Structures are given as structure tokens and as C-alpha cells.
mmCIF file of C-alpha atoms and ligand atoms in Angstrom:
data_model
loop_
_atom_site.group_PDB
_atom_site.id
_atom_site.type_symbol
_atom_site.label_atom_id
_atom_site.label_comp_id
_atom_site.label_asym_id
_atom_site.label_seq_id
_atom_site.Cartn_x
_atom_site.Cartn_y
_atom_site.Cartn_z
ATOM 1 C CA UNK A 1 168.273 126.722 115.653
ATOM 2 C CA UNK A 2 167.069 124.026 117.941
ATOM 3 C CA UNK A 3 168.466 121.653 114.182
ATOM 4 C CA UNK A 4 171.395 123.114 113.470
ATOM 5 C CA UNK A 5 173.539 120.474 116.311
ATOM 6 C CA UNK A 6 172.038 117.543 114.714
ATOM 7 C CA UNK A 7 173.041 118.667 111.299
ATOM 8 C CA UNK A 8 176.513 119.640 111.694
ATOM 9 C CA UNK A 9 176.747 115.756 113.640
ATOM 10 C CA UNK A 10 175.385 114.344 110.509
ATOM 11 C CA UNK A 11 177.366 116.123 108.255
ATOM 12 C CA UNK A 12 181.069 113.605 108.555
ATOM 13 C CA UNK A 13 179.032 110.727 108.309
ATOM 14 C CA UNK A 14 176.630 112.200 104.839
ATOM 15 C CA UNK A 15 181.169 112.594 103.483
ATOM 16 C CA UNK A 16 181.187 109.390 103.866
ATOM 17 C CA UNK A 17 178.129 108.325 101.829
ATOM 18 C CA UNK A 18 179.613 109.889 99.468
ATOM 19 C CA UNK A 19 183.180 108.928 98.421
ATOM 20 C CA UNK A 20 182.441 104.758 96.920
ATOM 21 C CA UNK A 21 180.038 107.370 94.111
ATOM 22 C CA UNK A 22 183.568 109.763 94.467
ATOM 23 C CA UNK A 23 185.160 107.144 93.243
ATOM 24 C CA UNK A 24 183.292 106.028 90.215
ATOM 25 C CA UNK A 25 183.269 108.142 88.636
ATOM 26 C CA UNK A 26 186.735 107.287 86.730
ATOM 27 C CA UNK A 27 186.154 104.963 83.729
ATOM 28 C CA UNK A 28 187.525 101.610 82.931
ATOM 29 C CA UNK A 29 188.105 101.431 79.771
ATOM 30 C CA UNK A 30 188.237 98.044 77.701
ATOM 31 C CA UNK A 31 190.022 98.341 74.585
ATOM 32 C CA UNK A 32 188.390 95.960 71.491
ATOM 33 C CA UNK A 33 185.415 97.922 70.455
ATOM 34 C CA UNK A 34 184.855 99.089 67.201
ATOM 35 C CA UNK A 35 182.621 101.811 66.542
ATOM 36 C CA UNK A 36 181.249 102.198 62.307
ATOM 37 C CA UNK A 37 178.725 103.774 60.310
ATOM 38 C CA UNK A 38 175.570 101.005 59.780
ATOM 39 C CA UNK A 39 173.415 103.050 57.619
ATOM 40 C CA UNK A 40 173.679 107.056 57.497
ATOM 41 C CA UNK A 41 170.258 108.504 56.038
ATOM 42 C CA UNK A 42 170.390 112.097 55.810
ATOM 43 C CA UNK A 43 171.778 111.957 51.904
ATOM 44 C CA UNK A 44 167.489 110.888 51.879
ATOM 45 C CA UNK A 45 164.917 113.448 52.097
ATOM 46 C CA UNK A 46 164.244 115.533 55.126
ATOM 47 C CA UNK A 47 161.319 113.344 54.781
ATOM 48 C CA UNK A 48 162.460 110.312 55.608
ATOM 49 C CA UNK A 49 163.171 107.996 58.254
ATOM 50 C CA UNK A 50 164.739 108.844 61.334
ATOM 51 C CA UNK A 51 165.209 106.126 62.753
ATOM 52 C CA UNK A 52 164.398 106.954 67.137
ATOM 53 C CA UNK A 53 164.964 102.816 68.086
ATOM 54 C CA UNK A 54 165.672 99.739 65.314
ATOM 55 C CA UNK A 55 164.582 95.989 66.541
ATOM 56 C CA UNK A 56 166.353 93.003 64.349
ATOM 57 C CA UNK A 57 163.041 91.033 62.755
ATOM 58 C CA UNK A 58 163.980 87.528 63.286
ATOM 59 C CA UNK A 59 162.300 86.074 60.545
ATOM 60 C CA UNK A 60 163.410 88.648 57.452
ATOM 61 C CA UNK A 61 166.740 88.608 59.045
ATOM 62 C CA UNK A 62 166.700 92.039 58.582
ATOM 63 C CA UNK A 63 165.838 95.626 60.946
ATOM 64 C CA UNK A 64 162.736 97.389 61.761
ATOM 65 C CA UNK A 65 163.104 101.221 62.164
ATOM 66 C CA UNK A 66 161.572 103.409 63.950
ATOM 67 C CA UNK A 67 160.157 106.660 63.352
ATOM 68 C CA UNK A 68 158.189 108.730 66.022
ATOM 69 C CA UNK A 69 159.220 111.920 64.989
ATOM 70 C CA UNK A 70 157.668 110.756 60.442
ATOM 71 C CA UNK A 71 155.017 108.444 62.378
ATOM 72 C CA UNK A 72 156.063 105.132 60.912
ATOM 73 C CA UNK A 73 157.999 101.932 60.958
ATOM 74 C CA UNK A 74 159.908 101.520 59.012
ATOM 75 C CA UNK A 75 162.747 97.773 57.290
ATOM 76 C CA UNK A 76 166.237 98.238 55.991
ATOM 77 C CA UNK A 77 168.470 95.015 54.891
ATOM 78 C CA UNK A 78 171.252 93.837 58.077
ATOM 79 C CA UNK A 79 173.663 92.841 55.376
ATOM 80 C CA UNK A 80 177.081 95.179 54.976
ATOM 81 C CA UNK A 81 175.427 98.097 52.158
ATOM 82 C CA UNK A 82 171.986 97.965 53.309
ATOM 83 C CA UNK A 83 170.634 100.101 51.334
ATOM 84 C CA UNK A 84 166.965 102.296 51.253
ATOM 85 C CA UNK A 85 165.384 101.693 54.257
ATOM 86 C CA UNK A 86 161.263 100.612 52.312
ATOM 87 C CA UNK A 87 158.301 101.727 54.229
ATOM 88 C CA UNK A 88 156.485 99.383 56.307
ATOM 89 C CA UNK A 89 153.015 100.878 57.536
ATOM 90 C CA UNK A 90 152.719 104.702 58.565
ATOM 91 C CA UNK A 91 153.773 108.052 57.885
ATOM 92 C CA UNK A 92 151.775 108.596 54.699
ATOM 93 C CA UNK A 93 148.833 110.682 56.548
ATOM 94 C CA UNK A 94 150.681 112.282 58.759
ATOM 95 C CA UNK A 95 150.273 110.932 63.072
ATOM 96 C CA UNK A 96 146.504 109.793 63.884
ATOM 97 C CA UNK A 97 145.342 106.673 64.518
ATOM 98 C CA UNK A 98 144.199 103.908 61.227
ATOM 99 C CA UNK A 99 144.521 101.107 60.921
ATOM 100 C CA UNK A 100 144.478 99.292 57.454
ATOM 101 C CA UNK A 101 147.082 98.777 54.008
ATOM 102 C CA UNK A 102 150.743 100.146 54.827
ATOM 103 C CA UNK A 103 149.015 103.809 53.595
ATOM 104 C CA UNK A 104 145.928 103.943 55.603
ATOM 105 C CA UNK A 105 147.862 103.644 58.922
ATOM 106 C CA UNK A 106 148.494 105.347 60.839
ATOM 107 C CA UNK A 107 149.764 106.548 63.446
ATOM 108 C CA UNK A 108 150.841 109.438 66.293
ATOM 109 C CA UNK A 109 154.553 110.104 67.294
ATOM 110 C CA UNK A 110 155.305 106.365 68.947
ATOM 111 C CA UNK A 111 158.632 105.680 70.755
ATOM 112 C CA UNK A 112 157.747 101.799 71.512
ATOM 113 C CA UNK A 113 157.673 99.232 69.496
ATOM 114 C CA UNK A 114 157.914 95.363 70.220
ATOM 115 C CA UNK A 115 158.511 92.293 67.641
ATOM 116 C CA UNK A 116 157.985 88.700 67.372
ATOM 117 C CA UNK A 117 159.427 85.377 65.819
ATOM 118 C CA UNK A 118 156.293 86.059 63.004
ATOM 119 C CA UNK A 119 157.808 89.711 62.177
ATOM 120 C CA UNK A 120 154.813 91.590 63.580
ATOM 121 C CA UNK A 121 155.073 94.445 64.755
ATOM 122 C CA UNK A 122 154.001 95.732 68.166
ATOM 123 C CA UNK A 123 153.113 100.190 68.825
ATOM 124 C CA UNK A 124 152.561 101.083 72.305
ATOM 125 C CA UNK A 125 150.209 103.964 70.960
ATOM 126 C CA UNK A 126 150.052 106.339 73.920
ATOM 127 C CA UNK A 127 148.259 109.250 72.502
ATOM 128 C CA UNK A 128 144.872 106.420 72.997
ATOM 129 C CA UNK A 129 145.451 104.239 75.137
ATOM 130 C CA UNK A 130 145.936 102.037 72.701
ATOM 131 C CA UNK A 131 148.532 99.271 71.090
ATOM 132 C CA UNK A 132 148.961 98.052 67.456
ATOM 133 C CA UNK A 133 149.841 95.278 65.115
ATOM 134 C CA UNK A 134 151.971 95.412 62.430
ATOM 135 C CA UNK A 135 151.535 92.672 59.978
ATOM 136 C CA UNK A 136 154.918 91.768 58.017
ATOM 137 C CA UNK A 137 152.625 92.670 55.050
ATOM 138 C CA UNK A 138 152.390 95.975 56.793
ATOM 139 C CA UNK A 139 148.900 95.708 57.979
ATOM 140 C CA UNK A 140 147.951 97.540 61.018
ATOM 141 C CA UNK A 141 145.584 96.126 63.798
ATOM 142 C CA UNK A 142 144.080 97.721 66.615
ATOM 143 C CA UNK A 143 145.121 94.398 69.145
ATOM 144 C CA UNK A 144 144.683 96.245 73.414
ATOM 145 C CA UNK A 145 142.586 99.466 74.467
ATOM 146 C CA UNK A 146 139.896 99.701 70.777
ATOM 147 C CA UNK A 147 137.053 99.961 73.215
ATOM 148 C CA UNK A 148 138.793 101.556 76.103
ATOM 149 C CA UNK A 149 139.521 105.534 76.275
ATOM 150 C CA UNK A 150 141.475 107.798 79.032
ATOM 151 C CA UNK A 151 144.418 106.175 80.881
ATOM 152 C CA UNK A 152 143.772 103.066 83.270
ATOM 153 C CA UNK A 153 144.614 100.151 85.013
ATOM 154 C CA UNK A 154 141.507 97.848 83.996
ATOM 155 C CA UNK A 155 142.852 94.342 82.620
ATOM 156 C CA UNK A 156 140.617 92.407 81.409
ATOM 157 C CA UNK A 157 139.727 91.030 77.375
ATOM 158 C CA UNK A 158 142.665 93.533 75.567
ATOM 159 C CA UNK A 159 140.075 95.656 74.260
ATOM 160 C CA UNK A 160 138.833 97.041 77.140
ATOM 161 C CA UNK A 161 142.120 96.628 78.614
ATOM 162 C CA UNK A 162 143.692 100.769 80.147
ATOM 163 C CA UNK A 163 146.206 101.994 80.340
ATOM 164 C CA UNK A 164 148.174 104.811 81.978
ATOM 165 C CA UNK A 165 149.573 107.470 79.491
ATOM 166 C CA UNK A 166 153.412 106.455 79.354
ATOM 167 C CA UNK A 167 153.896 102.550 78.874
ATOM 168 C CA UNK A 168 156.615 101.144 76.711
ATOM 169 C CA UNK A 169 156.370 97.538 75.132
ATOM 170 C CA UNK A 170 159.330 94.082 74.920
ATOM 171 C CA UNK A 171 158.550 90.635 73.426
ATOM 172 C CA UNK A 172 159.187 87.770 75.828
ATOM 173 C CA UNK A 173 159.159 84.333 73.668
ATOM 174 C CA UNK A 174 159.703 82.419 76.509
ATOM 175 C CA UNK A 175 156.099 83.457 77.507
ATOM 176 C CA UNK A 176 154.154 84.092 73.710
ATOM 177 C CA UNK A 177 153.341 87.267 75.357
ATOM 178 C CA UNK A 178 153.864 91.279 74.959
ATOM 179 C CA UNK A 179 154.716 92.966 79.019
ATOM 180 C CA UNK A 180 153.456 96.364 79.278
ATOM 181 C CA UNK A 181 156.293 98.881 81.324
ATOM 182 C CA UNK A 182 153.320 100.741 82.499
ATOM 183 C CA UNK A 183 155.314 103.232 84.081
ATOM 184 C CA UNK A 184 152.942 106.040 84.703
ATOM 185 C CA UNK A 185 150.740 102.667 87.006
ATOM 186 C CA UNK A 186 153.756 100.825 88.237
ATOM 187 C CA UNK A 187 152.374 97.415 87.237
ATOM 188 C CA UNK A 188 154.523 95.744 84.367
ATOM 189 C CA UNK A 189 151.115 94.154 82.494
ATOM 190 C CA UNK A 190 151.456 91.185 79.956
ATOM 191 C CA UNK A 191 148.600 90.339 76.565
ATOM 192 C CA UNK A 192 149.493 87.118 75.650
ATOM 193 C CA UNK A 193 149.942 86.499 72.127
ATOM 194 C CA UNK A 194 148.444 83.758 69.612
ATOM 195 C CA UNK A 195 150.801 80.899 69.472
ATOM 196 C CA UNK A 196 152.023 81.138 65.490
ATOM 197 C CA UNK A 197 153.389 84.398 66.725
ATOM 198 C CA UNK A 198 155.750 83.003 68.577
ATOM 199 C CA UNK A 199 156.426 79.742 66.898
ATOM 200 C CA UNK A 200 159.571 78.704 67.052
ATOM 201 C CA UNK A 201 162.515 77.892 63.904
ATOM 202 C CA UNK A 202 160.281 75.099 63.253
ATOM 203 C CA UNK A 203 157.821 76.545 61.282
ATOM 204 C CA UNK A 204 159.903 78.885 59.446
ATOM 205 C CA UNK A 205 162.424 78.627 56.756
ATOM 206 C CA UNK A 206 164.965 78.332 58.021
ATOM 207 C CA UNK A 207 164.155 75.515 60.254
ATOM 208 C CA UNK A 208 161.954 73.914 57.322
ATOM 209 C CA UNK A 209 165.716 72.836 55.777
ATOM 210 C CA UNK A 210 166.543 71.439 58.912
ATOM 211 C CA UNK A 211 164.300 69.378 59.241
ATOM 212 C CA UNK A 212 164.482 68.535 55.780
ATOM 213 C CA UNK A 213 168.757 67.842 56.197
ATOM 214 C CA UNK A 214 167.934 65.494 58.980
ATOM 215 C CA UNK A 215 165.604 64.092 57.020
ATOM 216 C CA UNK A 216 168.299 63.157 54.269
ATOM 217 C CA UNK A 217 171.020 62.514 57.135
ATOM 218 C CA UNK A 218 168.636 59.774 58.399
ATOM 219 C CA UNK A 219 167.571 58.112 54.978
ATOM 220 C CA UNK A 220 171.524 57.701 54.628
ATOM 221 C CA UNK A 221 171.879 56.539 57.757
ATOM 222 C CA UNK A 222 169.040 54.064 57.236
ATOM 223 C CA UNK A 223 170.602 52.839 54.256
ATOM 224 C CA UNK A 224 174.158 52.081 54.938
ATOM 225 C CA UNK A 225 172.891 50.738 58.165
ATOM 226 C CA UNK A 226 171.219 48.096 55.886
ATOM 227 C CA UNK A 227 173.526 48.302 53.576
ATOM 228 C CA UNK A 228 176.024 46.850 56.599
ATOM 229 C CA UNK A 229 173.996 44.362 58.239
ATOM 230 C CA UNK A 230 173.197 42.735 54.077
ATOM 231 C CA UNK A 231 176.238 41.647 54.564
ATOM 232 C CA UNK A 232 176.596 41.088 58.415
ATOM 233 C CA UNK A 233 172.767 38.987 59.500
ATOM 234 C CA UNK A 234 174.336 35.725 57.227
ATOM 235 C CA UNK A 235 176.948 35.382 60.262
ATOM 236 C CA UNK A 236 174.855 36.913 63.167
ATOM 237 C CA UNK A 237 171.425 35.448 62.220
ATOM 238 C CA UNK A 238 172.620 31.876 63.056
ATOM 239 C CA UNK A 239 174.113 32.581 65.955
ATOM 240 C CA UNK A 240 171.684 34.713 67.729
ATOM 241 C CA UNK A 241 168.491 32.851 65.836
ATOM 242 C CA UNK A 242 168.933 30.295 65.345
ATOM 243 C CA UNK A 243 168.371 28.627 69.085
ATOM 244 C CA UNK A 244 165.541 30.830 69.874
ATOM 245 C CA UNK A 245 163.118 31.803 66.718
ATOM 246 C CA UNK A 246 164.576 28.084 64.798
ATOM 247 C CA UNK A 247 160.904 27.301 63.983
ATOM 248 C CA UNK A 248 159.358 30.824 63.419
ATOM 249 C CA UNK A 249 162.281 30.742 60.945
ATOM 250 C CA UNK A 250 161.163 27.399 59.315
ATOM 251 C CA UNK A 251 156.950 28.846 59.323
ATOM 252 C CA UNK A 252 157.436 31.747 57.436
ATOM 253 C CA UNK A 253 159.875 30.652 54.237
ATOM 254 C CA UNK A 254 160.160 34.605 53.156
ATOM 255 C CA UNK A 255 161.667 36.305 55.500
ATOM 256 C CA UNK A 256 164.607 35.909 54.109
ATOM 257 C CA UNK A 257 168.065 38.001 54.446
ATOM 258 C CA UNK A 258 166.689 41.269 52.542
ATOM 259 C CA UNK A 259 163.314 40.885 54.343
ATOM 260 C CA UNK A 260 165.427 40.653 57.408
ATOM 261 C CA UNK A 261 168.109 44.145 56.406
ATOM 262 C CA UNK A 262 164.468 45.700 55.192
ATOM 263 C CA UNK A 263 162.948 45.414 58.847
ATOM 264 C CA UNK A 264 166.062 46.732 60.002
ATOM 265 C CA UNK A 265 165.631 50.139 57.365
ATOM 266 C CA UNK A 266 162.316 49.833 58.253
ATOM 267 C CA UNK A 267 162.562 50.465 61.819
ATOM 268 C CA UNK A 268 165.982 52.483 61.486
ATOM 269 C CA UNK A 269 163.818 55.222 59.585
ATOM 270 C CA UNK A 270 160.768 54.908 62.195
ATOM 271 C CA UNK A 271 162.812 55.895 64.933
ATOM 272 C CA UNK A 272 164.726 58.983 62.869
HETATM 273 C C1 LIG B 1 134.254 95.625 76.521
HETATM 274 O O1 LIG B 1 133.667 96.820 75.988
HETATM 275 C C2 LIG B 1 132.798 96.586 74.416
HETATM 276 C C3 LIG B 1 132.238 97.876 74.169
HETATM 277 O O2 LIG B 1 132.691 99.503 75.051
HETATM 278 C C4 LIG B 1 131.144 96.710 75.489
HETATM 279 O O3 LIG B 1 130.297 96.316 75.156
HETATM 280 C C5 LIG B 1 132.066 94.895 75.799
HETATM 281 O O4 LIG B 1 130.658 94.837 77.204
HETATM 282 C C6 LIG B 1 133.295 95.401 77.444
HETATM 283 N N1 LIG B 1 133.693 94.775 77.805
HETATM 284 C C7 LIG B 1 133.495 93.779 78.761
HETATM 285 C C8 LIG B 1 134.677 93.361 79.493
HETATM 286 O O5 LIG B 1 133.731 94.787 79.739
#
């Protein structure tokens, strides 16, 4: 009974604290959005993919499907008629822990995946305290936790590292790393990736096309400037060069207007 007066005095205060929460329950409706079905996988056999998570793959330009129940990874086209998903790795040997080719790889009902700039897929293998890497070919390796067993929070060489039994992965291009939401340890862990896994558009097919296009543009621009300079050069040369380089011009007879416009062209190409 000693506690009841305090209880009573706190009651109105608690009600006041609850008021904003009650008011927030009313939705604010924003128009302008549509829901469509991107891919209905129900017509596929029951053994087929049951998407637990989806992530875009930037190089292939498709979508990764994580089938947690089937312990498998699939990819599906990002076009308007996506067609059937293709198995990337896992799912053939049931659940387990096995690396190697697409048919040999086995996972144990993974729930978290990440995709880097080179389309490598990283699988959080919580049951084995490991991080697995699936190359675009479907070949699977273990990049962290391969030596260690059991939960923990050991940092250092990745194969000796330990994680809690509940962690999730995200790829962070800005620092070229995987960050691990290590829930069980109440930590954010970091696994640094190889530079080629974080390569930007320059190294991709699209980037190469862009670089070639810029090179062609520079060459055309250089030619145009060269062509224009050829016509205007004699007029400018008289007023600019005569007082400064009179002796030089005489000393080098091959330094004609032809040579100068070529030099200009070469210089333009270099600066591109
Ligand atoms: C990592 O584990 C392996 C195998 O157990 C061991 O040989 C190696 O010394 C360990 N390295 C470190 C840095 O703990």
C-alpha cells in the first residue's frame, strides 16, 4: 500500500505522454503510387524459388532472389517480362555448408545477402558463423569464419573472425566494405573488400563505352579546331608571332602553318 500514492500521482503524466502516440495513429495518405506484380512465381514448381529477399545486381542489370527456405540463390531479368528465374548457386544438395561450383554450393537457410559492384553475392551464414561469397559464375567460397567455430566477436584475419548467431550484411561502396549488423553482439563489424569488387562504372562495360565515346568526341573536336586554326592561323601568326619569335621562325623553315595546326591538334588530343 506504500507505493499506491506515487502510482496515483504519476497517472495523469503517463496519459499525457501517451497522447502524441495516439495522435500518430492516423495515417497521412499520399497519392500517386501504383502497385503491380513484377514476377508471380506461383506457376513454378513448389521446389522453385520462394523469394525471401531481393537485391539488384548492377553489372548484370538483373535481380538477385534469395530463397531462404530452399537455401538457394536465383537471378531474374529486370525487364518488363522477367521470365523464369535462373539458379545462381545452392539448392541442389539441400541445406548445409559446402563451397565450390554452382551445383556443389550449399547454404543453410540464409536470410541476409549483399551484392557488391562486381555482382559478387555475399551470404550471411549465421549457422556456421561464416560469410560466403558467390562469384557471378556461381562459384562459392568462404571469405570469413572459415577457421573459426562458435559464436564470438573476434576481429582480425577474416577466416579466424567470429560473429554472433544473428547477423546481417550490407555492401557499402563508399568504404569498399561489407558492414555486418552483428545483432547478437550489439556491434557493427567491417569486412574490407578487394578494390576490384568495388570498381566503379569506369571498369564496367557501360563505362568503357562512355570512355570510348569521350575519346572519339575529343578527336573530332581536335580535328575541328585544327581545321579552323588552319584557316585563321596566318592572320593571327602575323600579329602574335612576328615580334616575339622572328628569329625562330626563320631558323626553322618547316615550322609552317601546316605544322602548327598539327601541333595544335596533337596538343588538343593530349589535353583530352
Ligand atoms: C587462424 O586459425 C588458423 C587455424 O586454426 C591458425 O593456424 C592461425 O594461427 C590462426 N591465426 C590467427 C591470427 O589467429
